[in-house]
PDB file of C-alpha atoms in Angstrom:
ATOM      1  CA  UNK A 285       3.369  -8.395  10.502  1.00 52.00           C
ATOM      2  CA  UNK A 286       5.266  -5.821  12.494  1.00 57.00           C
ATOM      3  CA  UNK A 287       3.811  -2.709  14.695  1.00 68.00           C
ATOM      4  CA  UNK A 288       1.798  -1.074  11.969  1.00 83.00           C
ATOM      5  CA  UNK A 289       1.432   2.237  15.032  1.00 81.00           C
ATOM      6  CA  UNK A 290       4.860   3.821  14.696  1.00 87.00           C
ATOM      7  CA  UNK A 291       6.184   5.337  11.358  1.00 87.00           C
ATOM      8  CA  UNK A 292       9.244   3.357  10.127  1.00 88.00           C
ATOM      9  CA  UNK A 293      10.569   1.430   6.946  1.00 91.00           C
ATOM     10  CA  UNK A 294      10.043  -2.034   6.144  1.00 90.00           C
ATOM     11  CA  UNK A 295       9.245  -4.512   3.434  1.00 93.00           C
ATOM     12  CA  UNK A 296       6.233  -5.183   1.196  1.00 94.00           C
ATOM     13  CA  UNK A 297       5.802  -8.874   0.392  1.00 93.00           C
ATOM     14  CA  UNK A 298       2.611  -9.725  -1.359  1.00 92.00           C
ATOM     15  CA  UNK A 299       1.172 -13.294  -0.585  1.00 83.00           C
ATOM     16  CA  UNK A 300      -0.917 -13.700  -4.030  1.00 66.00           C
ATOM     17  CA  UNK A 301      -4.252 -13.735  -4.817  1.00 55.00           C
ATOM     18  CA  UNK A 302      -7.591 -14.948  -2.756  1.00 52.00           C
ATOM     19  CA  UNK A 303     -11.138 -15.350  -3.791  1.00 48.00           C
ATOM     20  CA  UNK A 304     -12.319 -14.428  -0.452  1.00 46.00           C
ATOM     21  CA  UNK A 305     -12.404 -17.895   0.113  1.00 41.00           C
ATOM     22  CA  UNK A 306      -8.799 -18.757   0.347  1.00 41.00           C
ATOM     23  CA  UNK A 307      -8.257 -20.164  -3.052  1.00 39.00           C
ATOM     24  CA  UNK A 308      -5.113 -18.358  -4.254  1.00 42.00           C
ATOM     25  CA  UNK A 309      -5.492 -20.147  -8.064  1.00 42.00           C
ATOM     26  CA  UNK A 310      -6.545 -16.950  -9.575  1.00 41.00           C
ATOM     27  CA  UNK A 311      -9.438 -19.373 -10.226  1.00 38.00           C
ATOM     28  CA  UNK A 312     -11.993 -16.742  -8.705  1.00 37.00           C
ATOM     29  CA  UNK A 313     -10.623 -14.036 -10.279  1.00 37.00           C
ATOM     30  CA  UNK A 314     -13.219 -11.082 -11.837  1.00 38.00           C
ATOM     31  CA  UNK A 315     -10.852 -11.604 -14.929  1.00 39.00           C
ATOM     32  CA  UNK A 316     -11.030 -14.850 -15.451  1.00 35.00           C
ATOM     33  CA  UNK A 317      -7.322 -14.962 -15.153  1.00 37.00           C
ATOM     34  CA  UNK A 318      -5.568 -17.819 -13.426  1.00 35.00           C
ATOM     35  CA  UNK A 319      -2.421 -16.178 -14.271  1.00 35.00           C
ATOM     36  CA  UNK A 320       0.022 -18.962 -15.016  1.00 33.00           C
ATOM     37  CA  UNK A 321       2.752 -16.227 -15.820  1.00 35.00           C
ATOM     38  CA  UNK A 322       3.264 -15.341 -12.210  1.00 36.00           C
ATOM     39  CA  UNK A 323       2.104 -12.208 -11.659  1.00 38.00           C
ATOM     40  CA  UNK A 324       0.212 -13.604  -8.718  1.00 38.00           C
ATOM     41  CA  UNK A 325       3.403 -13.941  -6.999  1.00 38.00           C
ATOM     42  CA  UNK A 326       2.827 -17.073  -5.270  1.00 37.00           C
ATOM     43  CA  UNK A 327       6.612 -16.695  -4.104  1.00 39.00           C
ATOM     44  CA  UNK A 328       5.683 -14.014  -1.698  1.00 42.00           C
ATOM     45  CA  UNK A 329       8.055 -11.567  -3.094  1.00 44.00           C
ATOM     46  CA  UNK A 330       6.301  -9.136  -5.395  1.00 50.00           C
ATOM     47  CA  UNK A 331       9.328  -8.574  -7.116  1.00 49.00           C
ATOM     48  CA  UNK A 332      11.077 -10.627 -10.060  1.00 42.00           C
ATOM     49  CA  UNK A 333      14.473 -10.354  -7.773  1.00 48.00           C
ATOM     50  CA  UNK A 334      13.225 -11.828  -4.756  1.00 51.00           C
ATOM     51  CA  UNK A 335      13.527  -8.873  -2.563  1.00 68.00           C
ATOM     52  CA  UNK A 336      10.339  -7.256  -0.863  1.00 90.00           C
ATOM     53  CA  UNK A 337       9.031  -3.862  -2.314  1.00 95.00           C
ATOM     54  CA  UNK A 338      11.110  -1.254   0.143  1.00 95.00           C
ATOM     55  CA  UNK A 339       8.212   0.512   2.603  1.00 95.00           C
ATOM     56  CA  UNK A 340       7.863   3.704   4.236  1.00 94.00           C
ATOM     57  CA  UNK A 341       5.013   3.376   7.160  1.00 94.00           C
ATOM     58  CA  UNK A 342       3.406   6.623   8.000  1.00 94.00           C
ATOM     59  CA  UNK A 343       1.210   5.826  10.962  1.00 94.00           C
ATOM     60  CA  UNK A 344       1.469   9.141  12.705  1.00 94.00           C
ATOM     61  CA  UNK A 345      -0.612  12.017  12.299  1.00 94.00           C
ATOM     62  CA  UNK A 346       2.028  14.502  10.909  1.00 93.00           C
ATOM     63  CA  UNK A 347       2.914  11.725   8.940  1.00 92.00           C
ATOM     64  CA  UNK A 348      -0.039  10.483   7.059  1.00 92.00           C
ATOM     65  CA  UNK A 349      -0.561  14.428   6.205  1.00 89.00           C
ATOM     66  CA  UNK A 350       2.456  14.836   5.007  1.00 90.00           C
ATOM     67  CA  UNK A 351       2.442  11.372   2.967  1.00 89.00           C
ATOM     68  CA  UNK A 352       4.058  11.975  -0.639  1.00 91.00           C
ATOM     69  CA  UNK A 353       3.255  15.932  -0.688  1.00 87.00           C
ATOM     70  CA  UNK A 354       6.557  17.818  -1.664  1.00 86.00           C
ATOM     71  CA  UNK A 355       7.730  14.897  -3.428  1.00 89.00           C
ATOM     72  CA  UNK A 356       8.613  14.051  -7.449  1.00 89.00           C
ATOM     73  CA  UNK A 357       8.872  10.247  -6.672  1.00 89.00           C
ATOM     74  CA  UNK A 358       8.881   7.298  -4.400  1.00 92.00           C
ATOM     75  CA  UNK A 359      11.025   3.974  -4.729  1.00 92.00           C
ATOM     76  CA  UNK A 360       8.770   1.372  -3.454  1.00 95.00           C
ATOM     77  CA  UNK A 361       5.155   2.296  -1.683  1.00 96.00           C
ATOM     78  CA  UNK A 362       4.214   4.181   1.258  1.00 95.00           C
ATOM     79  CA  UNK A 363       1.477   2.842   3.561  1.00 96.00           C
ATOM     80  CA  UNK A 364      -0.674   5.343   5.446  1.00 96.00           C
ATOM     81  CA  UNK A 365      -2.046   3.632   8.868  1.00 94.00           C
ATOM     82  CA  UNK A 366      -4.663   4.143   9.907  1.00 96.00           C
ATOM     83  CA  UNK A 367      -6.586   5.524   6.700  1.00 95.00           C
ATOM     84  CA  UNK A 368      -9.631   4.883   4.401  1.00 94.00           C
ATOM     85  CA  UNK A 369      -8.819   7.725   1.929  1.00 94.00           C
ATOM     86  CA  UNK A 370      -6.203   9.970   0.154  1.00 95.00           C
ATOM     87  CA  UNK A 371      -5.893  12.988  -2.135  1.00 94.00           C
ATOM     88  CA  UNK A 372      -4.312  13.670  -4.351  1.00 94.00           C
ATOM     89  CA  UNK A 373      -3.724  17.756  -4.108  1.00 93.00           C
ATOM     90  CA  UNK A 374      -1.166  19.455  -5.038  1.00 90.00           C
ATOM     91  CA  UNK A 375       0.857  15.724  -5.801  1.00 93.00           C
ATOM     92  CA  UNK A 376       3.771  16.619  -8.490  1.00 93.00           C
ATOM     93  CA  UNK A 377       2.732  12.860  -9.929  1.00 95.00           C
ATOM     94  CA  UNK A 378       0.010  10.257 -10.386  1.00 96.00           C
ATOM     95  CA  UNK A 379       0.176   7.353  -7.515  1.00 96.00           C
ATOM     96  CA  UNK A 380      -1.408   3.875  -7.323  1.00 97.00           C
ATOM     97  CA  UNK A 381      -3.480   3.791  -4.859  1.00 97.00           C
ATOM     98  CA  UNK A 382      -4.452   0.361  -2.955  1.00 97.00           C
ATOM     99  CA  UNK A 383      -7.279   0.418   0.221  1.00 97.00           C
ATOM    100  CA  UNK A 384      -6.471  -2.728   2.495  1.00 97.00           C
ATOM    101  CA  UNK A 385      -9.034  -4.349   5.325  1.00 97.00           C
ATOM    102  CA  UNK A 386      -7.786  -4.674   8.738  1.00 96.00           C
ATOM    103  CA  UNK A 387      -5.929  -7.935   7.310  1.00 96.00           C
ATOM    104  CA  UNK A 388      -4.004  -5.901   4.988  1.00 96.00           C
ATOM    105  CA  UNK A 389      -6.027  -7.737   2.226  1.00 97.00           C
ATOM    106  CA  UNK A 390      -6.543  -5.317  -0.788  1.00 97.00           C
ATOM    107  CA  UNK A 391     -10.013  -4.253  -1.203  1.00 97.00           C
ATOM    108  CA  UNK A 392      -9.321  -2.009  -4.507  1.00 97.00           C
ATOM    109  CA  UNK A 393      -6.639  -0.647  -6.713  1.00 97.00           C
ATOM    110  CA  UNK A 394      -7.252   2.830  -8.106  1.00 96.00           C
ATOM    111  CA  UNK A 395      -4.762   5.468 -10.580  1.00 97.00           C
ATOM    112  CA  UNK A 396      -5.329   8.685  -9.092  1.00 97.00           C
ATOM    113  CA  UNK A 397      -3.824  11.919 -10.921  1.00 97.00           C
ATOM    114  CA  UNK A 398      -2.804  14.955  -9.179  1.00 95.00           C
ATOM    115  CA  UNK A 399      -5.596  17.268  -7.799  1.00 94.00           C
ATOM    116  CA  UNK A 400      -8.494  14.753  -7.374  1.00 95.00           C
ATOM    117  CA  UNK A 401     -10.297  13.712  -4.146  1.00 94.00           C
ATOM    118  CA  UNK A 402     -10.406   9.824  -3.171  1.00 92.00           C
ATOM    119  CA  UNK A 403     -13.498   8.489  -2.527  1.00 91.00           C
ATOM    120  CA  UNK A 404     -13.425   6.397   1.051  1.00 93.00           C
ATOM    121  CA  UNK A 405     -13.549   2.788   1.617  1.00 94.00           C
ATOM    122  CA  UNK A 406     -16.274   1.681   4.137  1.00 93.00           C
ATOM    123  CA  UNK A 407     -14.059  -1.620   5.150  1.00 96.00           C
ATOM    124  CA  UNK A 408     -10.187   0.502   4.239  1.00 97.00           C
ATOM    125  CA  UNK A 409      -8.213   0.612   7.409  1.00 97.00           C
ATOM    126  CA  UNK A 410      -4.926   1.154   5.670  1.00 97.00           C
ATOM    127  CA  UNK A 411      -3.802   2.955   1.958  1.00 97.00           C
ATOM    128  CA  UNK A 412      -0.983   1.845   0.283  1.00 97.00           C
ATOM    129  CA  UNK A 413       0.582   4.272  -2.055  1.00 96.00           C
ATOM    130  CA  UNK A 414       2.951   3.645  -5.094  1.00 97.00           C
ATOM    131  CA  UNK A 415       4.069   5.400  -8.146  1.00 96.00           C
ATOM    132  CA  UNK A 416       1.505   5.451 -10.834  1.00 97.00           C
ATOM    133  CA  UNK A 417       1.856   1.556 -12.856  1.00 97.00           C
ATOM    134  CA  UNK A 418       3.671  -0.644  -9.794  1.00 97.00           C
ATOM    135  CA  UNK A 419       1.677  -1.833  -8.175  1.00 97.00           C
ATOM    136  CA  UNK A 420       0.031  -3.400 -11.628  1.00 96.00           C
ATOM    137  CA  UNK A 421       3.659  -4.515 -12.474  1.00 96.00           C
ATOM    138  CA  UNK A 422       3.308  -5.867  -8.387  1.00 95.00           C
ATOM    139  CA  UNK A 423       0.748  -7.864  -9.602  1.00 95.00           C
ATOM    140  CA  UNK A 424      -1.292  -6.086  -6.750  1.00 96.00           C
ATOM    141  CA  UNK A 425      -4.812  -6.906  -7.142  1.00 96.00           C
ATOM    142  CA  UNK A 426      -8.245  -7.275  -5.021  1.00 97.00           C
ATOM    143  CA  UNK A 427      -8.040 -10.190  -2.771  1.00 96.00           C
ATOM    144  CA  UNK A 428      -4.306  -9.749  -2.625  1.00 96.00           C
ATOM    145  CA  UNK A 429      -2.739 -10.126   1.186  1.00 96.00           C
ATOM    146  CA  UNK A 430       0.105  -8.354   1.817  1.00 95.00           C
ATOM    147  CA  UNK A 431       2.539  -8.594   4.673  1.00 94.00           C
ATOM    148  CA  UNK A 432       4.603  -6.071   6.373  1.00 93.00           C
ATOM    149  CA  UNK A 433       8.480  -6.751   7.654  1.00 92.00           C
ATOM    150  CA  UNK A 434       9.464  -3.948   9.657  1.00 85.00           C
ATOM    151  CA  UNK A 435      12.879  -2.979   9.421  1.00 81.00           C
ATOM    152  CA  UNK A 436      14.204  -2.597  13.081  1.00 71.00           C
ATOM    153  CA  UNK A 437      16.539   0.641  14.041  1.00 59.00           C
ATOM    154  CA  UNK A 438      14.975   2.855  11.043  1.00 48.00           C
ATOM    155  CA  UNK A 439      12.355   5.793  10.682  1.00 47.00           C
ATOM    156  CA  UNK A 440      11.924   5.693   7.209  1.00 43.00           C
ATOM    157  CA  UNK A 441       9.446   9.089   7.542  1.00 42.00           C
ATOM    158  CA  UNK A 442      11.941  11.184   5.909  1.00 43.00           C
ATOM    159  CA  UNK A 443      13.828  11.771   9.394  1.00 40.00           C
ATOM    160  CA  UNK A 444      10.648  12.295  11.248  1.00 36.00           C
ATOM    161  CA  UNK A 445       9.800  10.143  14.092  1.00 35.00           C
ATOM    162  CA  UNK A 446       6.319   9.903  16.024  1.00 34.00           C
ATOM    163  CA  UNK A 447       6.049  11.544  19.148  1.00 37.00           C
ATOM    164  CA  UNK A 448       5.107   8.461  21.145  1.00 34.00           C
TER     165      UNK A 448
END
């Protein structure tokens, strides 16, 4: 899964859909869905290409405050570490926002314009953050587990590395 303490880049790979009981069929779905058109992702990918969903890991303080503030965009998702809630003041856009358990299994998925307070997860030890509509073209969904690849040798923070 990668060190999930120091800020970096990585990859986002989403290993499909659970129940909570390990089916990944889409069987136990809310939806009723079993989603035979692969938007579960069963290849691990999250992405039609094959490639992982590029990741910026903000897992230091000056980091996670900074998260997507000052920005008009972001080209893949940016997980804050460790978290259970964002904001969305004085964002320039609206972001996607997914809370993850300690096994980076997604708990919710939420839109969140700019200027509103997020509510926290009691079990969220992690955020993931994406442009408004990816991560429901992801295929990102409750009982979702996601992996982490961290990419060795980069900071991805915008330039800013942690202290320790």
């Amino acid at each position: 899964m990668g060190d999930l303490r120091r800020d970096g880049a990585g990859l986002l790979r989403l290993a499909g859909a659970t129940d909570g009981a390990g089916r990944a069929d889409g069987a136990g779905r809310a939806d009723g869905a079993g989603r035979a058109d692969g938007a579960g992702r069963a290849d691990g990918a999250g992405r039609a290409d094959g490639a992982g969903i590029p990741l910026e890991i903000a897992a230091s303080y000056r980091a996670r405050t900074r998260g997507l503030l000052g920005r008009t965009g972001i080209a893949g998702a940016l997980l804050l570490t460790p978290a259970a809630s964002v904001h969305t003041l004085g964002m320039r856009f609206a972001i996607d926002v997914a809370y993850l358990d300690r096994r980076l299994r997604v708990l919710a998925v939420r839109t969140m314009p700019p200027g509103r307070l997020g509510r926290p997860r009691l079990r969220a030890r992690h955020v993931l953050e994406a442009e408004a509509g990816a991560m429901a073209a992801w295929g990102l969904v409750p009982g979702t587990e996601v992996t982490v690849e961290k990419q060795a040798g980069r900071d991805g923070a915008g330039g800013h590395r942690s202290g320790a």
